[in-house]
Amino acid sequence: ETGVTQSPTHLIKTRGQQVTLRCSSQSGHNTVSWYQQALGQGPQFIFQYYREEENGRGNFPPRFSGLQFPNYSSELNVNALELDDSALYLCASLTRPGTGGNEQYFGPGTRLTVT
Amino acid sequence: KNQVEQSPQSLIILEGKNCTLQCNYTVSPFSNLRWYKQDTGRGPVSLTIMTFSENTKSNGRYTATLDADTKQSSLHITASQLSDSASYICVVSASGTYKYIFGTGTRLKVLA
């Protein structure tokens, strides 16, 4: 176990709805990255938060937004859900931003199904 | 364009056999390369990490190699076990960025 937790485990939403996914990072980690992993694909980087600020963003539209709290836990919000948003959403915590020798510790993921 | 390609896409082997998974990348400037194991519906777990100067790294029955000149890496699994059934993902990061570039993975199935 990595010490990174995510909730909920599974979620079913209807197209057009909004969803909030949550992540608690490993103790001592101040950076969180979020990924979307479609079935049979590798994870795609959504964005990273460092000390409550967005530190970088992948190729995702503005309806994907996030927050990081003073305790370094994080939320991923998706508005106006589309069928293609169905995926496993992973968060990963790091001790600091940047990729150097910096290890990412992944949570178990939230499986989102949009119908 | 930064890319990571893995082969084969899927692989079936018998328990006890060895196998080798391949990863080719075009990420520049290269910082490091990681191999992850991902069980179905779970988050990836790191197996090895290698920087430019390292050409081999072992973790139990897993041995990763890196050829930075040809931009290729391999993950060799020795004496496979049923619990090795999973997806294996190669991840490369570029220096000075926050981005990790993930391959699509190799889906390994070990049969009894």
PDB file of C-alpha atoms in Angstrom:
ATOM      1  CA  GLU A   1       0.000   0.000   0.000  1.00  0.00           C
ATOM      2  CA  THR A   2       1.256   3.477  -0.908  1.00  0.00           C
ATOM      3  CA  GLY A   3      -0.610   5.443   1.745  1.00  0.00           C
ATOM      4  CA  VAL A   4      -2.500   7.369  -0.954  1.00  0.00           C
ATOM      5  CA  THR A   5      -6.267   6.996  -0.693  1.00  0.00           C
ATOM      6  CA  GLN A   6      -9.016   7.939  -3.130  1.00  0.00           C
ATOM      7  CA  SER A   7     -12.761   8.163  -2.829  1.00  0.00           C
ATOM      8  CA  PRO A   8     -15.155   7.004  -3.960  1.00  0.00           C
ATOM      9  CA  THR A   9     -14.001   3.677  -5.380  1.00  0.00           C
ATOM     10  CA  HIS A  10     -16.680   3.570  -8.049  1.00  0.00           C
ATOM     11  CA  LEU A  11     -19.116   6.152  -9.345  1.00  0.00           C
ATOM     12  CA  ILE A  12     -21.856   6.180 -11.959  1.00  0.00           C
ATOM     13  CA  LYS A  13     -23.017   9.516 -13.364  1.00  0.00           C
ATOM     14  CA  THR A  14     -25.243  10.692 -16.185  1.00  0.00           C
ATOM     15  CA  ARG A  15     -24.008  12.760 -19.122  1.00  0.00           C
ATOM     16  CA  GLY A  16     -24.128  16.475 -18.303  1.00  0.00           C
ATOM     17  CA  GLN A  17     -23.743  16.003 -14.545  1.00  0.00           C
ATOM     18  CA  GLN A  18     -20.828  17.150 -12.409  1.00  0.00           C
ATOM     19  CA  VAL A  19     -18.538  14.955 -10.301  1.00  0.00           C
ATOM     20  CA  THR A  20     -15.962  15.481  -7.543  1.00  0.00           C
ATOM     21  CA  LEU A  21     -13.259  12.941  -6.845  1.00  0.00           C
ATOM     22  CA  ARG A  22     -11.050  13.075  -3.749  1.00  0.00           C
ATOM     23  CA  CYS A  23      -7.481  12.123  -2.953  1.00  0.00           C
ATOM     24  CA  SER A  24      -5.515  12.069   0.299  1.00  0.00           C
ATOM     25  CA  SER A  25      -1.792  12.191  -0.318  1.00  0.00           C
ATOM     26  CA  GLN A  26       0.898  10.294   1.512  1.00  0.00           C
ATOM     27  CA  SER A  27       2.135  11.918   4.717  1.00  0.00           C
ATOM     28  CA  GLY A  28       4.867  14.465   4.008  1.00  0.00           C
ATOM     29  CA  HIS A  29       3.964  14.831   0.321  1.00  0.00           C
ATOM     30  CA  ASN A  30       3.015  18.347  -0.822  1.00  0.00           C
ATOM     31  CA  THR A  31       2.415  17.634  -4.513  1.00  0.00           C
ATOM     32  CA  VAL A  32      -0.444  15.774  -6.164  1.00  0.00           C
ATOM     33  CA  SER A  33      -0.910  14.811  -9.795  1.00  0.00           C
ATOM     34  CA  TRP A  34      -4.136  13.586 -11.387  1.00  0.00           C
ATOM     35  CA  TYR A  35      -4.364  11.173 -14.314  1.00  0.00           C
ATOM     36  CA  GLN A  36      -7.140   9.793 -16.506  1.00  0.00           C
ATOM     37  CA  GLN A  37      -6.748   6.204 -17.668  1.00  0.00           C
ATOM     38  CA  ALA A  38      -9.149   4.929 -20.310  1.00  0.00           C
ATOM     39  CA  LEU A  39      -9.617   1.190 -20.625  1.00  0.00           C
ATOM     40  CA  GLY A  40      -6.581  -0.462 -22.191  1.00  0.00           C
ATOM     41  CA  GLN A  41      -4.595   2.789 -22.279  1.00  0.00           C
ATOM     42  CA  GLY A  42      -1.811   4.307 -20.226  1.00  0.00           C
ATOM     43  CA  PRO A  43      -2.594   7.125 -17.783  1.00  0.00           C
ATOM     44  CA  GLN A  44      -2.893  10.606 -19.290  1.00  0.00           C
ATOM     45  CA  PHE A  45      -1.709  13.563 -17.204  1.00  0.00           C
ATOM     46  CA  ILE A  46      -4.517  15.973 -16.264  1.00  0.00           C
ATOM     47  CA  PHE A  47      -2.782  18.431 -13.913  1.00  0.00           C
ATOM     48  CA  GLN A  48      -0.524  18.764 -10.902  1.00  0.00           C
ATOM     49  CA  TYR A  49      -0.981  20.775  -7.711  1.00  0.00           C
ATOM     50  CA  TYR A  50       1.826  22.020  -5.499  1.00  0.00           C
ATOM     51  CA  ARG A  51       1.157  23.936  -2.299  1.00  0.00           C
ATOM     52  CA  GLU A  52      -2.460  24.640  -3.295  1.00  0.00           C
ATOM     53  CA  GLU A  53      -1.577  26.043  -6.751  1.00  0.00           C
ATOM     54  CA  GLU A  54      -1.894  24.390 -10.161  1.00  0.00           C
ATOM     55  CA  ASN A  55       1.675  23.615 -11.195  1.00  0.00           C
ATOM     56  CA  GLY A  56       1.106  22.229 -14.676  1.00  0.00           C
ATOM     57  CA  ARG A  57      -1.652  20.970 -16.922  1.00  0.00           C
ATOM     58  CA  GLY A  58      -2.038  18.383 -19.644  1.00  0.00           C
ATOM     59  CA  ASN A  59      -4.270  18.545 -22.686  1.00  0.00           C
ATOM     60  CA  PHE A  60      -7.638  18.572 -20.895  1.00  0.00           C
ATOM     61  CA  PRO A  61     -10.440  21.151 -21.277  1.00  0.00           C
ATOM     62  CA  PRO A  62     -11.294  23.706 -18.558  1.00  0.00           C
ATOM     63  CA  ARG A  63     -14.265  21.639 -17.377  1.00  0.00           C
ATOM     64  CA  PHE A  64     -11.598  19.552 -15.616  1.00  0.00           C
ATOM     65  CA  SER A  65     -10.573  21.568 -12.564  1.00  0.00           C
ATOM     66  CA  GLY A  66      -8.924  20.874  -9.257  1.00  0.00           C
ATOM     67  CA  LEU A  67      -8.189  22.029  -5.768  1.00  0.00           C
ATOM     68  CA  GLN A  68      -5.530  21.303  -3.215  1.00  0.00           C
ATOM     69  CA  PHE A  69      -6.120  21.967   0.462  1.00  0.00           C
ATOM     70  CA  PRO A  70      -3.708  23.097   3.199  1.00  0.00           C
ATOM     71  CA  ASN A  71      -3.326  19.469   4.330  1.00  0.00           C
ATOM     72  CA  TYR A  72      -2.284  18.665   0.710  1.00  0.00           C
ATOM     73  CA  SER A  73      -5.327  16.527  -0.007  1.00  0.00           C
ATOM     74  CA  SER A  74      -6.859  17.242  -3.391  1.00  0.00           C
ATOM     75  CA  GLU A  75     -10.062  17.198  -5.422  1.00  0.00           C
ATOM     76  CA  LEU A  76     -10.683  16.696  -9.117  1.00  0.00           C
ATOM     77  CA  ASN A  77     -13.889  18.250 -10.435  1.00  0.00           C
ATOM     78  CA  VAL A  78     -15.358  17.478 -13.821  1.00  0.00           C
ATOM     79  CA  ASN A  79     -18.303  19.500 -15.137  1.00  0.00           C
ATOM     80  CA  ALA A  80     -20.683  18.705 -17.969  1.00  0.00           C
ATOM     81  CA  LEU A  81     -19.710  15.033 -18.029  1.00  0.00           C
ATOM     82  CA  GLU A  82     -19.365  13.332 -21.407  1.00  0.00           C
ATOM     83  CA  LEU A  83     -19.473   9.635 -22.223  1.00  0.00           C
ATOM     84  CA  ASP A  84     -15.723   9.730 -23.033  1.00  0.00           C
ATOM     85  CA  ASP A  85     -14.996  10.808 -19.466  1.00  0.00           C
ATOM     86  CA  SER A  86     -15.625   7.225 -18.382  1.00  0.00           C
ATOM     87  CA  ALA A  87     -12.244   6.058 -17.080  1.00  0.00           C
ATOM     88  CA  LEU A  88     -10.145   5.189 -14.051  1.00  0.00           C
ATOM     89  CA  TYR A  89      -8.991   8.410 -12.385  1.00  0.00           C
ATOM     90  CA  LEU A  90      -5.714   8.101 -10.554  1.00  0.00           C
ATOM     91  CA  CYS A  91      -4.036  10.496  -8.206  1.00  0.00           C
ATOM     92  CA  ALA A  92      -0.367  10.312  -7.311  1.00  0.00           C
ATOM     93  CA  SER A  93       1.432  12.091  -4.513  1.00  0.00           C
ATOM     94  CA  LEU A  94       5.039  13.279  -4.583  1.00  0.00           C
ATOM     95  CA  THR A  95       7.401  14.883  -2.094  1.00  0.00           C
ATOM     96  CA  ARG A  96       7.933  17.829  -4.455  1.00  0.00           C
ATOM     97  CA  PRO A  97       7.050  18.883  -8.001  1.00  0.00           C
ATOM     98  CA  GLY A  98       9.232  18.047 -10.975  1.00  0.00           C
ATOM     99  CA  THR A  99      10.156  14.619 -12.203  1.00  0.00           C
ATOM    100  CA  GLY A 100      13.877  14.279 -11.399  1.00  0.00           C
ATOM    101  CA  GLY A 101      14.390  11.217  -9.249  1.00  0.00           C
ATOM    102  CA  ASN A 102      11.091  12.029  -7.643  1.00  0.00           C
ATOM    103  CA  GLU A 103       8.883   8.995  -7.064  1.00  0.00           C
ATOM    104  CA  GLN A 104       5.126   9.090  -7.640  1.00  0.00           C
ATOM    105  CA  TYR A 105       2.940   7.038  -5.314  1.00  0.00           C
ATOM    106  CA  PHE A 106      -0.398   6.167  -6.853  1.00  0.00           C
ATOM    107  CA  GLY A 107      -3.713   5.704  -5.157  1.00  0.00           C
ATOM    108  CA  PRO A 108      -6.050   2.821  -6.073  1.00  0.00           C
ATOM    109  CA  GLY A 109      -8.098   5.019  -8.392  1.00  0.00           C
ATOM    110  CA  THR A 110     -11.749   5.947  -8.812  1.00  0.00           C
ATOM    111  CA  ARG A 111     -13.664   4.168 -11.581  1.00  0.00           C
ATOM    112  CA  LEU A 112     -16.075   6.668 -13.168  1.00  0.00           C
ATOM    113  CA  THR A 113     -18.778   5.484 -15.522  1.00  0.00           C
ATOM    114  CA  VAL A 114     -20.800   8.050 -17.457  1.00  0.00           C
ATOM    115  CA  THR A 115     -24.054   6.832 -18.975  1.00  0.00           C
TER     116      THR A 115
ATOM    117  CA  LYS B   1       6.896  14.833 -29.964  1.00  0.00           C
ATOM    118  CA  ASN B   2       7.557  12.992 -26.693  1.00  0.00           C
ATOM    119  CA  GLN B   3       6.338   9.423 -27.021  1.00  0.00           C
ATOM    120  CA  VAL B   4       6.707   6.072 -25.309  1.00  0.00           C
ATOM    121  CA  GLU B   5       5.881   2.894 -27.210  1.00  0.00           C
ATOM    122  CA  GLN B   6       5.676  -0.567 -25.720  1.00  0.00           C
ATOM    123  CA  SER B   7       5.652  -4.025 -27.193  1.00  0.00           C
ATOM    124  CA  PRO B   8       4.132  -6.487 -27.288  1.00  0.00           C
ATOM    125  CA  GLN B   9       0.676  -5.135 -26.548  1.00  0.00           C
ATOM    126  CA  SER B  10      -0.188  -8.392 -24.786  1.00  0.00           C
ATOM    127  CA  LEU B  11       1.587 -11.594 -23.872  1.00  0.00           C
ATOM    128  CA  ILE B  12       0.558 -14.990 -22.522  1.00  0.00           C
ATOM    129  CA  ILE B  13       3.148 -17.275 -20.925  1.00  0.00           C
ATOM    130  CA  LEU B  14       3.171 -20.372 -18.754  1.00  0.00           C
ATOM    131  CA  GLU B  15       4.033 -20.192 -15.082  1.00  0.00           C
ATOM    132  CA  GLY B  16       7.756 -20.577 -14.493  1.00  0.00           C
ATOM    133  CA  LYS B  17       8.772 -19.218 -17.899  1.00  0.00           C
ATOM    134  CA  ASN B  18      10.763 -16.020 -18.480  1.00  0.00           C
ATOM    135  CA  CYS B  19       9.651 -13.081 -20.608  1.00  0.00           C
ATOM    136  CA  THR B  20      10.944  -9.735 -21.828  1.00  0.00           C
ATOM    137  CA  LEU B  21       8.898  -6.600 -22.411  1.00  0.00           C
ATOM    138  CA  GLN B  22      10.129  -3.746 -24.602  1.00  0.00           C
ATOM    139  CA  CYS B  23       9.911   0.035 -24.366  1.00  0.00           C
ATOM    140  CA  ASN B  24      11.090   2.578 -26.968  1.00  0.00           C
ATOM    141  CA  TYR B  25      10.960   6.280 -26.265  1.00  0.00           C
ATOM    142  CA  THR B  26      11.538   9.601 -27.968  1.00  0.00           C
ATOM    143  CA  VAL B  27      11.482  11.806 -24.861  1.00  0.00           C
ATOM    144  CA  SER B  28      14.005  14.606 -24.774  1.00  0.00           C
ATOM    145  CA  PRO B  29      15.844  15.757 -22.745  1.00  0.00           C
ATOM    146  CA  PHE B  30      15.738  12.435 -20.944  1.00  0.00           C
ATOM    147  CA  SER B  31      15.643  12.411 -17.158  1.00  0.00           C
ATOM    148  CA  ASN B  32      14.688   8.926 -16.050  1.00  0.00           C
ATOM    149  CA  LEU B  33      12.704   5.826 -16.963  1.00  0.00           C
ATOM    150  CA  ARG B  34      10.444   3.831 -14.700  1.00  0.00           C
ATOM    151  CA  TRP B  35       8.659   0.526 -15.003  1.00  0.00           C
ATOM    152  CA  TYR B  36       5.361   0.124 -13.174  1.00  0.00           C
ATOM    153  CA  LYS B  37       3.175  -2.896 -12.522  1.00  0.00           C
ATOM    154  CA  GLN B  38      -0.560  -2.249 -12.592  1.00  0.00           C
ATOM    155  CA  ASP B  39      -3.065  -4.834 -11.471  1.00  0.00           C
ATOM    156  CA  THR B  40      -6.496  -4.543 -13.077  1.00  0.00           C
ATOM    157  CA  GLY B  41      -8.484  -1.634 -11.610  1.00  0.00           C
ATOM    158  CA  ARG B  42      -5.649  -0.610  -9.297  1.00  0.00           C
ATOM    159  CA  GLY B  43      -3.054   2.156  -9.286  1.00  0.00           C
ATOM    160  CA  PRO B  44       0.416   1.523 -10.773  1.00  0.00           C
ATOM    161  CA  VAL B  45       3.193   0.406  -8.428  1.00  0.00           C
ATOM    162  CA  SER B  46       6.815   1.279  -9.182  1.00  0.00           C
ATOM    163  CA  LEU B  47       9.184  -1.609  -9.963  1.00  0.00           C
ATOM    164  CA  THR B  48      12.385   0.160 -11.059  1.00  0.00           C
ATOM    165  CA  ILE B  49      13.735   3.596 -11.880  1.00  0.00           C
ATOM    166  CA  MET B  50      16.794   4.272 -14.021  1.00  0.00           C
ATOM    167  CA  THR B  51      18.632   7.470 -14.840  1.00  0.00           C
ATOM    168  CA  PHE B  52      20.785   8.188 -17.896  1.00  0.00           C
ATOM    169  CA  SER B  53      23.914   6.666 -16.386  1.00  0.00           C
ATOM    170  CA  GLU B  54      22.338   3.384 -15.292  1.00  0.00           C
ATOM    171  CA  ASN B  55      21.958   0.503 -17.722  1.00  0.00           C
ATOM    172  CA  THR B  56      20.498  -2.184 -15.471  1.00  0.00           C
ATOM    173  CA  LYS B  57      18.436  -2.323 -12.311  1.00  0.00           C
ATOM    174  CA  SER B  58      16.957  -5.344 -10.536  1.00  0.00           C
ATOM    175  CA  ASN B  59      14.064  -5.749  -8.157  1.00  0.00           C
ATOM    176  CA  GLY B  60      13.697  -9.399  -7.201  1.00  0.00           C
ATOM    177  CA  ARG B  61      12.657 -11.348 -10.286  1.00  0.00           C
ATOM    178  CA  TYR B  62      12.339  -8.131 -12.304  1.00  0.00           C
ATOM    179  CA  THR B  63      15.367  -6.777 -14.178  1.00  0.00           C
ATOM    180  CA  ALA B  64      15.198  -3.592 -16.228  1.00  0.00           C
ATOM    181  CA  THR B  65      17.783  -2.509 -18.767  1.00  0.00           C
ATOM    182  CA  LEU B  66      18.295   0.861 -20.401  1.00  0.00           C
ATOM    183  CA  ASP B  67      20.186   1.804 -23.547  1.00  0.00           C
ATOM    184  CA  ALA B  68      20.147   5.603 -23.602  1.00  0.00           C
ATOM    185  CA  ASP B  69      21.875   5.697 -26.998  1.00  0.00           C
ATOM    186  CA  THR B  70      19.167   3.733 -28.794  1.00  0.00           C
ATOM    187  CA  LYS B  71      16.443   4.994 -26.420  1.00  0.00           C
ATOM    188  CA  GLN B  72      15.285   1.517 -25.567  1.00  0.00           C
ATOM    189  CA  SER B  73      14.482  -0.237 -22.330  1.00  0.00           C
ATOM    190  CA  SER B  74      13.426  -3.755 -21.488  1.00  0.00           C
ATOM    191  CA  LEU B  75      11.875  -5.419 -18.463  1.00  0.00           C
ATOM    192  CA  HIS B  76      12.824  -9.061 -17.967  1.00  0.00           C
ATOM    193  CA  ILE B  77      10.717 -11.230 -15.674  1.00  0.00           C
ATOM    194  CA  THR B  78      12.323 -14.427 -14.463  1.00  0.00           C
ATOM    195  CA  ALA B  79      10.489 -17.570 -13.357  1.00  0.00           C
ATOM    196  CA  SER B  80       7.062 -16.023 -13.803  1.00  0.00           C
ATOM    197  CA  GLN B  81       4.319 -16.517 -11.223  1.00  0.00           C
ATOM    198  CA  LEU B  82       0.536 -16.300 -11.526  1.00  0.00           C
ATOM    199  CA  SER B  83       0.681 -13.058  -9.525  1.00  0.00           C
ATOM    200  CA  ASP B  84       2.768 -11.469 -12.280  1.00  0.00           C
ATOM    201  CA  SER B  85      -0.398 -11.248 -14.387  1.00  0.00           C
ATOM    202  CA  ALA B  86      -0.868  -7.494 -14.773  1.00  0.00           C
ATOM    203  CA  SER B  87      -0.141  -4.584 -17.091  1.00  0.00           C
ATOM    204  CA  TYR B  88       3.437  -3.336 -17.160  1.00  0.00           C
ATOM    205  CA  ILE B  89       3.841   0.318 -17.991  1.00  0.00           C
ATOM    206  CA  CYS B  90       6.990   2.139 -19.073  1.00  0.00           C
ATOM    207  CA  VAL B  91       7.126   5.795 -17.998  1.00  0.00           C
ATOM    208  CA  VAL B  92       9.706   8.335 -19.121  1.00  0.00           C
ATOM    209  CA  SER B  93      10.204  11.809 -17.721  1.00  0.00           C
ATOM    210  CA  ALA B  94      11.896  14.788 -19.319  1.00  0.00           C
ATOM    211  CA  SER B  95      14.359  16.963 -17.456  1.00  0.00           C
ATOM    212  CA  GLY B  96      13.050  20.196 -16.017  1.00  0.00           C
ATOM    213  CA  THR B  97       9.373  19.350 -16.404  1.00  0.00           C
ATOM    214  CA  TYR B  98       6.555  18.019 -14.289  1.00  0.00           C
ATOM    215  CA  LYS B  99       5.472  15.600 -16.997  1.00  0.00           C
ATOM    216  CA  TYR B 100       5.689  11.850 -16.958  1.00  0.00           C
ATOM    217  CA  ILE B 101       5.014  10.272 -20.361  1.00  0.00           C
ATOM    218  CA  PHE B 102       3.307   6.907 -20.033  1.00  0.00           C
ATOM    219  CA  GLY B 103       3.331   4.061 -22.517  1.00  0.00           C
ATOM    220  CA  THR B 104       0.107   2.162 -23.146  1.00  0.00           C
ATOM    221  CA  GLY B 105       1.466  -0.874 -21.342  1.00  0.00           C
ATOM    222  CA  THR B 106       1.968  -4.574 -22.011  1.00  0.00           C
ATOM    223  CA  ARG B 107      -0.759  -6.814 -20.679  1.00  0.00           C
ATOM    224  CA  LEU B 108       0.851  -9.994 -19.317  1.00  0.00           C
ATOM    225  CA  LYS B 109      -1.110 -13.111 -18.470  1.00  0.00           C
ATOM    226  CA  VAL B 110       0.610 -16.004 -16.710  1.00  0.00           C
ATOM    227  CA  LEU B 111      -1.160 -19.348 -16.981  1.00  0.00           C
ATOM    228  CA  ALA B 112      -0.823 -22.325 -14.660  1.00  0.00           C
TER     229      ALA B 112
END
